[in-house]
Coordinates of C-alpha atoms and ligand atoms in Angstrom, one line a residue:
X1 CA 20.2 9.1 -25.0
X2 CA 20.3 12.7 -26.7
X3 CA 19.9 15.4 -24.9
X4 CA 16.1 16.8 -23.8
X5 CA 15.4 19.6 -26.3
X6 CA 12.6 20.6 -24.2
X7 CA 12.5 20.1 -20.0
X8 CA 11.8 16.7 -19.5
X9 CA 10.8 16.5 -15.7
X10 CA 12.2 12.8 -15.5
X11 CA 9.7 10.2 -13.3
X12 CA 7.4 13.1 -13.0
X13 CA 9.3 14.6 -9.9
X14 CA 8.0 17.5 -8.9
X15 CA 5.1 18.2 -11.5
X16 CA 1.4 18.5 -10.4
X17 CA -0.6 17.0 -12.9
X18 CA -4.1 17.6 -11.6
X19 CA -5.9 19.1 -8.2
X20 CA -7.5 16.5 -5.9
X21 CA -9.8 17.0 -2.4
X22 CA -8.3 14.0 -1.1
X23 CA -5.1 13.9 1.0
X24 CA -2.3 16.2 1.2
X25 CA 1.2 16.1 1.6
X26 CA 4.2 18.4 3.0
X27 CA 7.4 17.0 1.6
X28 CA 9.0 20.4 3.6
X29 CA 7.2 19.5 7.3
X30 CA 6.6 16.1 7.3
X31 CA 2.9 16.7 7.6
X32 CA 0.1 14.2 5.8
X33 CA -3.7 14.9 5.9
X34 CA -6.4 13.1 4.3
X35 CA -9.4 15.5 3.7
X36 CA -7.4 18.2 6.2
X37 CA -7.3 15.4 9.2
X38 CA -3.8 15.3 10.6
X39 CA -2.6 11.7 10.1
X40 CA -1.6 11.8 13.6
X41 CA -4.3 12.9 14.8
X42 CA -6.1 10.2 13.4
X43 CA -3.6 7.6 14.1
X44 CA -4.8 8.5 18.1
X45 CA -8.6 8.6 17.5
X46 CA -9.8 7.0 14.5
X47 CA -10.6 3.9 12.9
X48 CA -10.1 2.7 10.1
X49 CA -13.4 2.1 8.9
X50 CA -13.9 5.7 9.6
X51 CA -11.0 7.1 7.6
X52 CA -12.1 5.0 5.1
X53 CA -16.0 7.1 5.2
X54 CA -13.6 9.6 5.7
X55 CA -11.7 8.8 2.5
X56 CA -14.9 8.5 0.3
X57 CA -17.5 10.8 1.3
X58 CA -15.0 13.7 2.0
X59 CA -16.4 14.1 5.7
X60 CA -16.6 12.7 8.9
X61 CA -19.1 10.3 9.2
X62 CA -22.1 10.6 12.0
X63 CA -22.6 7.4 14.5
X64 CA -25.2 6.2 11.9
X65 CA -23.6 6.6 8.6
X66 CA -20.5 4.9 10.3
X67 CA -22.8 1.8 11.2
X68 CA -23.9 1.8 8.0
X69 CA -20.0 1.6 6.2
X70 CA -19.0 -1.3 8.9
X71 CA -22.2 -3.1 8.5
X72 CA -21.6 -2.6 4.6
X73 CA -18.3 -3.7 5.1
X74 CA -18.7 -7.0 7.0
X75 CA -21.6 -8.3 5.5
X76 CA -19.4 -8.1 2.0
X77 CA -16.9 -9.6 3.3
X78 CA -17.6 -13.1 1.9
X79 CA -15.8 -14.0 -1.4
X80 CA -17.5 -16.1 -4.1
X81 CA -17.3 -19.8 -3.7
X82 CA -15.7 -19.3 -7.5
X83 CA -13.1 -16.9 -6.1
X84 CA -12.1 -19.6 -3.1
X85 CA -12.1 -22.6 -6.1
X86 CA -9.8 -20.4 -8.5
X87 CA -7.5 -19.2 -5.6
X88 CA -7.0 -23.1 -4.8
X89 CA -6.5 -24.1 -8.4
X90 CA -3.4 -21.5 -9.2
X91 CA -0.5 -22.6 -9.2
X92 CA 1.9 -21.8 -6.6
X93 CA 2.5 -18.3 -6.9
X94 CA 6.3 -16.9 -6.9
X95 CA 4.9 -13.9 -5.3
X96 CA 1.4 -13.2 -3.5
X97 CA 0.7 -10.3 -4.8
X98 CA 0.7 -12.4 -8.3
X99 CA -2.2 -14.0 -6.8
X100 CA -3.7 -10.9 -5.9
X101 CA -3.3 -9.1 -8.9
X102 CA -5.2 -12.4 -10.6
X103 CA -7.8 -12.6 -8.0
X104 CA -9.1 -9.1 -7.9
X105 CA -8.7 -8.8 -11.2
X106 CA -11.4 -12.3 -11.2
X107 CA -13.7 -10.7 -9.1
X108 CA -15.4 -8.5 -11.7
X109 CA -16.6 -11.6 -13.9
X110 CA -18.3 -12.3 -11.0
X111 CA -19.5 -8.8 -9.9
X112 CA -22.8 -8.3 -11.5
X113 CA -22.1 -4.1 -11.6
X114 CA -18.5 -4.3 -13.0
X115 CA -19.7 -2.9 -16.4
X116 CA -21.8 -0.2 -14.7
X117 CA -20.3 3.0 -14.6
X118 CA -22.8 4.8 -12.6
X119 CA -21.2 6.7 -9.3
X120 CA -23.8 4.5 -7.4
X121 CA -22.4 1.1 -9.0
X122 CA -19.1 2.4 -8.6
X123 CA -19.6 3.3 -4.7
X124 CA -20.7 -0.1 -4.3
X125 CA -17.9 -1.5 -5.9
X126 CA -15.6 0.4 -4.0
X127 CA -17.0 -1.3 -1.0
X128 CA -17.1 -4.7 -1.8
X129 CA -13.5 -4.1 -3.1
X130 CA -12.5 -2.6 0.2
X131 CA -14.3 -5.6 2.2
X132 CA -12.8 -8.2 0.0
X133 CA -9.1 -7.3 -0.3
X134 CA -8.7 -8.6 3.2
X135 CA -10.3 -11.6 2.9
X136 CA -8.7 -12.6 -0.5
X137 CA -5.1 -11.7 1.1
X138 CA -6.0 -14.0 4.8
X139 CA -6.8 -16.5 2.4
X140 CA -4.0 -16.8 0.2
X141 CA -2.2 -16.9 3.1
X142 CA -4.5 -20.0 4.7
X143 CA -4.3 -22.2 1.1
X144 CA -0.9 -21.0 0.9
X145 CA 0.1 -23.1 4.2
X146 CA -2.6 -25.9 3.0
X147 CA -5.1 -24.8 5.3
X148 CA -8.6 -23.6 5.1
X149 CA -9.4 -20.7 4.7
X150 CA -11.3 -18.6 7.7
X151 CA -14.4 -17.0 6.8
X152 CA -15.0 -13.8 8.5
X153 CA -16.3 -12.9 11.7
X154 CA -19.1 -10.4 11.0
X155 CA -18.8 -8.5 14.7
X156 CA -15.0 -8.1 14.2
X157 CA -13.8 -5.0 13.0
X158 CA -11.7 -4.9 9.5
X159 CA -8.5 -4.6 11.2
X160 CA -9.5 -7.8 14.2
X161 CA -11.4 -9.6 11.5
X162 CA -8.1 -9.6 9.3
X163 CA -5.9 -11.1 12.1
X164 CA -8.6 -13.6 13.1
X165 CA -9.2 -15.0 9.3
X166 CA -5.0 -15.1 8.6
X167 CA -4.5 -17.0 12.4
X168 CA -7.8 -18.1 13.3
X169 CA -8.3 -17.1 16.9
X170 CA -9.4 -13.7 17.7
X171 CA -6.7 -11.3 18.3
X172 CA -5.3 -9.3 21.1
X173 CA -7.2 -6.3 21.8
X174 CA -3.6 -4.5 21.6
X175 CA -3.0 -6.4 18.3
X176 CA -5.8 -5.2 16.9
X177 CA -5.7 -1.6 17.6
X178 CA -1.7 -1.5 16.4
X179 CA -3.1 -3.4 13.0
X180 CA -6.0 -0.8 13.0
X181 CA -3.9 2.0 13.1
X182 CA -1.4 0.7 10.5
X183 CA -4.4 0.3 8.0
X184 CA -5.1 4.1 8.3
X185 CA -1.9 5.2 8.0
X186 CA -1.3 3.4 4.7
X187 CA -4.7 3.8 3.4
X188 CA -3.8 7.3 1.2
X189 CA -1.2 9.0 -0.1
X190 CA -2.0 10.9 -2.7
X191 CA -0.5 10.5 -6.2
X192 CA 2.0 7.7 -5.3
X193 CA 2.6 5.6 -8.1
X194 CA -0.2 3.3 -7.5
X195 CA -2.9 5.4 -7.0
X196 CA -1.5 7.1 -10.0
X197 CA -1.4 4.1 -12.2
X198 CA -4.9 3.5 -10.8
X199 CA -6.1 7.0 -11.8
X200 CA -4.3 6.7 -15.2
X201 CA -6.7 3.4 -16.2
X202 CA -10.0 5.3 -14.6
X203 CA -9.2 8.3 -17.1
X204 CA -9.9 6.2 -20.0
X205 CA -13.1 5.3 -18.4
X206 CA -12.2 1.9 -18.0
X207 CA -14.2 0.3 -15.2
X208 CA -13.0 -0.1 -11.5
X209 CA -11.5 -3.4 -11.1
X210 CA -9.4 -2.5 -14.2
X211 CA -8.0 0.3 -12.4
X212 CA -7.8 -1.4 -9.1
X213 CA -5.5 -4.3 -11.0
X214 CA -3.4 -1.7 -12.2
X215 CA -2.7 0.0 -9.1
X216 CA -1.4 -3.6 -7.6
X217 CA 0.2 -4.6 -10.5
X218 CA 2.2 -1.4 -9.5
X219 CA 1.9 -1.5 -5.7
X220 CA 4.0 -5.2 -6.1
X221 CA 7.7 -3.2 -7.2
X222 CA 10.3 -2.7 -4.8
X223 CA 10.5 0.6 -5.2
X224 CA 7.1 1.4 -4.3
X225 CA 4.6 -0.9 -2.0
X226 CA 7.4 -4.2 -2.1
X227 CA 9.4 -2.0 0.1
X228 CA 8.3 -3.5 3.4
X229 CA 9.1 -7.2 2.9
X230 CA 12.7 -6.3 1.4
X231 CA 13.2 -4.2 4.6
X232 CA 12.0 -7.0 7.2
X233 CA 14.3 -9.4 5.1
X234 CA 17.0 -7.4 5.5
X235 CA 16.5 -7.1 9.1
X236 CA 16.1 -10.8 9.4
X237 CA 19.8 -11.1 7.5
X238 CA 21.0 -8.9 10.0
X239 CA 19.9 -11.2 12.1
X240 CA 21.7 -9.6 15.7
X241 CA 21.6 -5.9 16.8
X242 CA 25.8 -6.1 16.8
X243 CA 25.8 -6.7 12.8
X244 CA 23.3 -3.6 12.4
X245 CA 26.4 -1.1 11.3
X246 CA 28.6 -2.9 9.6
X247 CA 25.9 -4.5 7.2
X248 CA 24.3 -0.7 7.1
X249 CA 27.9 0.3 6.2
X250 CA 28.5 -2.5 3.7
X251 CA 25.4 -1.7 1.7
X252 CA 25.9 1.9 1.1
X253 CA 29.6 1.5 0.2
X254 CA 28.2 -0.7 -2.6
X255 CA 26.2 2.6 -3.1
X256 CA 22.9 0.0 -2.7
X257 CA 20.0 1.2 -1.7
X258 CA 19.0 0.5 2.1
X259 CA 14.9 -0.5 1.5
X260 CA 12.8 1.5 3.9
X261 CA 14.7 4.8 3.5
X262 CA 14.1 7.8 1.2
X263 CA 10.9 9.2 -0.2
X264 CA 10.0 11.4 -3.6
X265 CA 8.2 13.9 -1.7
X266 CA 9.1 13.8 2.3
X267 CA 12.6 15.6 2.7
X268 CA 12.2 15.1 7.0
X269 CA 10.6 12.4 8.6
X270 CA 7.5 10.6 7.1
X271 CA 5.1 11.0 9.5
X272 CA 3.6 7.8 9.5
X273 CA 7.3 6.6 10.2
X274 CA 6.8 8.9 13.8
X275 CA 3.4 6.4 14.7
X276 CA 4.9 3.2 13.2
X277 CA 8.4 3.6 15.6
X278 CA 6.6 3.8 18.8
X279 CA 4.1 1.6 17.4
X280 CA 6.9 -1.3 16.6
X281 CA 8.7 -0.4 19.8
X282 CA 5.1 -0.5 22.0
X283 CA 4.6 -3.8 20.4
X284 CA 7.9 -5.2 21.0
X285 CA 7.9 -4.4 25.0
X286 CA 4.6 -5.7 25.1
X287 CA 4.8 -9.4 23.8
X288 CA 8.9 -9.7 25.0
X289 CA 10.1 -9.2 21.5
X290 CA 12.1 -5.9 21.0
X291 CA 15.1 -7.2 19.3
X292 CA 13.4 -6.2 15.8
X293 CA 13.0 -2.5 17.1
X294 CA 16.4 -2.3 18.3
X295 CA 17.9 -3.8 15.0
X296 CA 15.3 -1.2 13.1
X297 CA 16.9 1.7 15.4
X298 CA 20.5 0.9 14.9
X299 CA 19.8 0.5 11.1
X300 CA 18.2 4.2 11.0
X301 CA 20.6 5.7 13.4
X302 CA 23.3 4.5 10.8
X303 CA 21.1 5.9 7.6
X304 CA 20.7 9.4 9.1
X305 CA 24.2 9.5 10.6
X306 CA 26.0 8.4 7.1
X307 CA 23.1 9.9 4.6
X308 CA 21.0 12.0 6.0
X309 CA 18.3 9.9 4.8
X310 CA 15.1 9.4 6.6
X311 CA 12.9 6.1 7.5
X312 CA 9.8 6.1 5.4
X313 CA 6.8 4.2 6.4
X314 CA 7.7 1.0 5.3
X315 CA 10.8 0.8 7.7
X316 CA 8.7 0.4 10.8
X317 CA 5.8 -1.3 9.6
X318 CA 8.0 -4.4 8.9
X319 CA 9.0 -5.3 12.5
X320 CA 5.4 -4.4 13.6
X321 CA 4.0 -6.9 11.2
X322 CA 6.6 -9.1 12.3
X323 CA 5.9 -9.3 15.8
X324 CA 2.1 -9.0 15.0
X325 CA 3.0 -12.5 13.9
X326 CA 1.9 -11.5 9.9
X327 CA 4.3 -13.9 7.6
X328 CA 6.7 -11.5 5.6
X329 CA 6.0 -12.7 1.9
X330 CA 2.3 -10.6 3.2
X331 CA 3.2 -7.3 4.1
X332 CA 2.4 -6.0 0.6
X333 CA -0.6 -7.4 0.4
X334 CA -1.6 -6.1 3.3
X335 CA -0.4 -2.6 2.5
X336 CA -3.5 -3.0 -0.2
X337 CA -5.7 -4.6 2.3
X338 CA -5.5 -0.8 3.2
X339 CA -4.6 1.1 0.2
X340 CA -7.7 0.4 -1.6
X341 CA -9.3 2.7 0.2
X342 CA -7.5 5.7 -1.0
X343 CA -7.2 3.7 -4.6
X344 CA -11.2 3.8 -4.7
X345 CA -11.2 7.1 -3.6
X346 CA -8.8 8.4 -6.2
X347 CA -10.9 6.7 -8.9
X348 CA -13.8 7.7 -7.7
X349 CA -12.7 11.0 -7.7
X350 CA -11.4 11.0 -11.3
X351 CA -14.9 9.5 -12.5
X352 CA -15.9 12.4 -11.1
X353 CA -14.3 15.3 -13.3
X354 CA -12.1 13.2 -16.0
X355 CA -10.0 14.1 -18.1
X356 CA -8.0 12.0 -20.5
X357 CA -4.5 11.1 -18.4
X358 CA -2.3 11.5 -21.7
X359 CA 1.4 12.7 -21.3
X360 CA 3.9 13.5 -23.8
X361 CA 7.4 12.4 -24.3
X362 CA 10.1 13.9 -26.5
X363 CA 11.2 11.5 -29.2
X364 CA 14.9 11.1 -28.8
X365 CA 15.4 7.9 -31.5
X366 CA 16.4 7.8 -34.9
X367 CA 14.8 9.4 -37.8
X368 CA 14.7 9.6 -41.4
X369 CA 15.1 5.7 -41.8
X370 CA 14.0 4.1 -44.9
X371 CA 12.4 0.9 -45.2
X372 CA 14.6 -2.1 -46.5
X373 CA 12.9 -5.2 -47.8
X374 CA 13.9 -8.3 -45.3
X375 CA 16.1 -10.2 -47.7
X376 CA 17.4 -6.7 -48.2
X377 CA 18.9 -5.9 -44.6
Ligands
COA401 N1 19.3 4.1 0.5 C1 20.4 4.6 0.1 N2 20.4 5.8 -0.6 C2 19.3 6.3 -1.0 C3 18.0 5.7 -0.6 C4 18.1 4.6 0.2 N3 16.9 4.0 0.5 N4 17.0 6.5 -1.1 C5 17.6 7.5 -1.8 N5 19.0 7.4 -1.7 C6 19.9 8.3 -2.3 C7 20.1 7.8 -3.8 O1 21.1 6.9 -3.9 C8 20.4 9.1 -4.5 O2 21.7 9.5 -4.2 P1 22.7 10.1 -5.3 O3 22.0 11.5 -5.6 O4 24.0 10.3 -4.7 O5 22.6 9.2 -6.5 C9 19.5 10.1 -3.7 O6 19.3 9.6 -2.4 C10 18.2 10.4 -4.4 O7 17.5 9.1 -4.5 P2 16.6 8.7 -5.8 O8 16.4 7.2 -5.8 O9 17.1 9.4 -7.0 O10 15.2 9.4 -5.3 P3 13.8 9.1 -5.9 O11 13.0 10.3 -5.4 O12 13.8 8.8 -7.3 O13 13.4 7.8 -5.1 C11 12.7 6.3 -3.6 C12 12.6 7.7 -4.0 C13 11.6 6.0 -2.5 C14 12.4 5.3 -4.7 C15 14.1 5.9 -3.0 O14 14.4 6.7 -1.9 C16 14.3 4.5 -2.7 O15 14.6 3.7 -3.7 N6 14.1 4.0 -1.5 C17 14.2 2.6 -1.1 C18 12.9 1.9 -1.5 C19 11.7 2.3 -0.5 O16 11.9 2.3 0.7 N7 10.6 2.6 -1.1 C20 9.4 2.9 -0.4 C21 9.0 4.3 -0.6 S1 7.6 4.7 0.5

């Protein structure tokens, strides 16, 4: 490729393309708000139904308004008879988040606001989006196995209801609250590639669901949202905390990247990484099961010792899931079980004050060429 006449900032890396009230991030301190709310702080006392008010409304909510959303939420829960036929008529899917990508991308033709743009419709939407992803992704997971699908237990919470529909009994309280806290921690993060992708379809005023499809279709790479099951499959080929080095070892003299590590914008820990260790370790000593923390330590010992390279928060959420008993071809459906929160947000927001998303590139192929007739060539 020639070389860049003008600065090309290559993957966007560093360039700030618009302002947002949403969630913020220092890269420099390892510090993550959502609407100015430490993420740890909210890890200790929220819920995820209220950092999703939180999310949307750009406030905490009162005891009422917070009612309302979780009310909202679990009486939406409920996917179209349609939906449940089309999910069981698919064919096997290589990868679920092929099915989810087709399923939510279904559920406007049978939304009867998908084509209106007004905030209002598009709040609504939002919510019904937000109540469905969960269902959609415990019941992949049910058909998947050849079993029925669970429908949801209105006086569960999102994060209870989730484990109840994808196991069918009603989880430990313990369970619950580790799943609830993960689902806050991944619910934002403010123009990751996703959410980006997602704002990028809004900007054209497209409706939505269109811009909720995009942001899963992107969520589904390796690089980005796929992260987690590559890293729990790695620690599964690991297999015993002995082989932890050497595999770390043989990876990064193959100059391969170790999933779970690294981040565009964090250069010290991600902070979500701090509440998903104790939280994968807290699970671990409490259901007998630590060996997946210890492998997940001597892997990150290893990364920072060698490369100086941090855990991000897909590193830790893999052996939580794991031991949360949540099958591993799931975990990136489940990060947008949570992520389409801060997706909805960010559209919601771009509705709001768009602008045309509409980048430039520098044209680096040939020029001049004629035209030469077929039989010419
Ligand atoms: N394992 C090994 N080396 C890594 C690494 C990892 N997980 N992440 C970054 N590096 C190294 C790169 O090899 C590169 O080294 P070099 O300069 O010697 O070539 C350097 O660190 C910069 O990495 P780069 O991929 O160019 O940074 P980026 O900002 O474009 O990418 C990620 C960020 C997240 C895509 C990248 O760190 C990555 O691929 N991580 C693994 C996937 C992952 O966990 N994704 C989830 C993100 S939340």
């Amino acid at each position: 490729m020639a070389e860049a006449k003008a600065e090309v900032k290559v993957g966007l890396q560093g360039v700030i393309i618009a302002q947002s009230d949403i969630c913020s991030i220092d890269g420099e301190h390892g510090k993550l708000t959502y609407r100015g709310y430490d993420i740890h702080d909210l890890a200790v006392h929220s819920t995820f139904e209220e950092a999703v008010y939180l999310l949307w409304h750009g406030r905490m909510p009162g005891r009422k308004e917070l009612d309302t959303l979780q009310e909202e939420l679990s009486e939406n829960r409920q996917l179209a008879g349609e939906i449940l036929a089309l999910l069981r008529e698919l064919p096997p899917a290589q990868h679920p988040m092929e099915t989810l990508r087709t399923l939510i991308s279904a559920l406007s033709l049978y939304d009867p606001e998908a084509e209106d743009m007004s905030p209002e419709a598009n709040r609504r939407k939002a919510m019904r989006l937000t109540a469905q992803m969960g269902t959609l992704v415990a019941a992949f997971a049910r058909v998947r196995n050849g079993e029925e699908p669970i429908a949801p237990d209105p006086t569960l919470n999102h994060a209870a209801n989730f484990l109840y529909m994808l196991k069918g009994e009603t989880p430990h309280p313990g369970d619950a609250r580790s799943f609830d806290v993960a689902l806050i921690l991944h619910a934002d993060h403010s123009f990751n590639a996703s959410t980006f992708a997602a704002r990028v379809t809004a900007s054209t005023l497209s409706d939505l669901h269109s811009a909720i499809t995009s942001a899963i279709g992107t969520l589904k790479g390796p690089l980005h949202g796929g992260a987690n099951e590559q890293v729990m499959r790695m620690l599964l080929e690991i297999g015993t905390l002995d082989r932890a080095e050497p595999f770390v070892r043989n990876l990064l003299e193959q100059k391969a990247k170790v999933m779970g590590f690294g981040h565009r914008v964090y250069h010290t820990e991600d902070p979500r990484a701090t509440v998903l260790r104790k939280m994968s370790e807290d699970l671990g000593r409490r259901t007998g099961n630590l060996k997946w923390f210890e492998i997940s330590r001597a892997v990150e010992n290893m990364m920072i010792r060698e490369k100086k390279i941090n855990a991000n928060v897909d590193f830790y959420s893999a052996s939580a899931y794991y031991v949360l008993g949540i099958p591993v071809e799931l975990y990136t459906p489940v990060f947008a079980v949570s992520r389409i929160a801060g997706w909805t947000a960010h559209v919601l927001e771009q509705y709001a004050n768009n602008k045309l998303i509409r980048p430039l590139a520098e044209y680096t192929g040939p020029v001049n060429q004629r035209y030469v007739a077929i039989d010419n060539r």
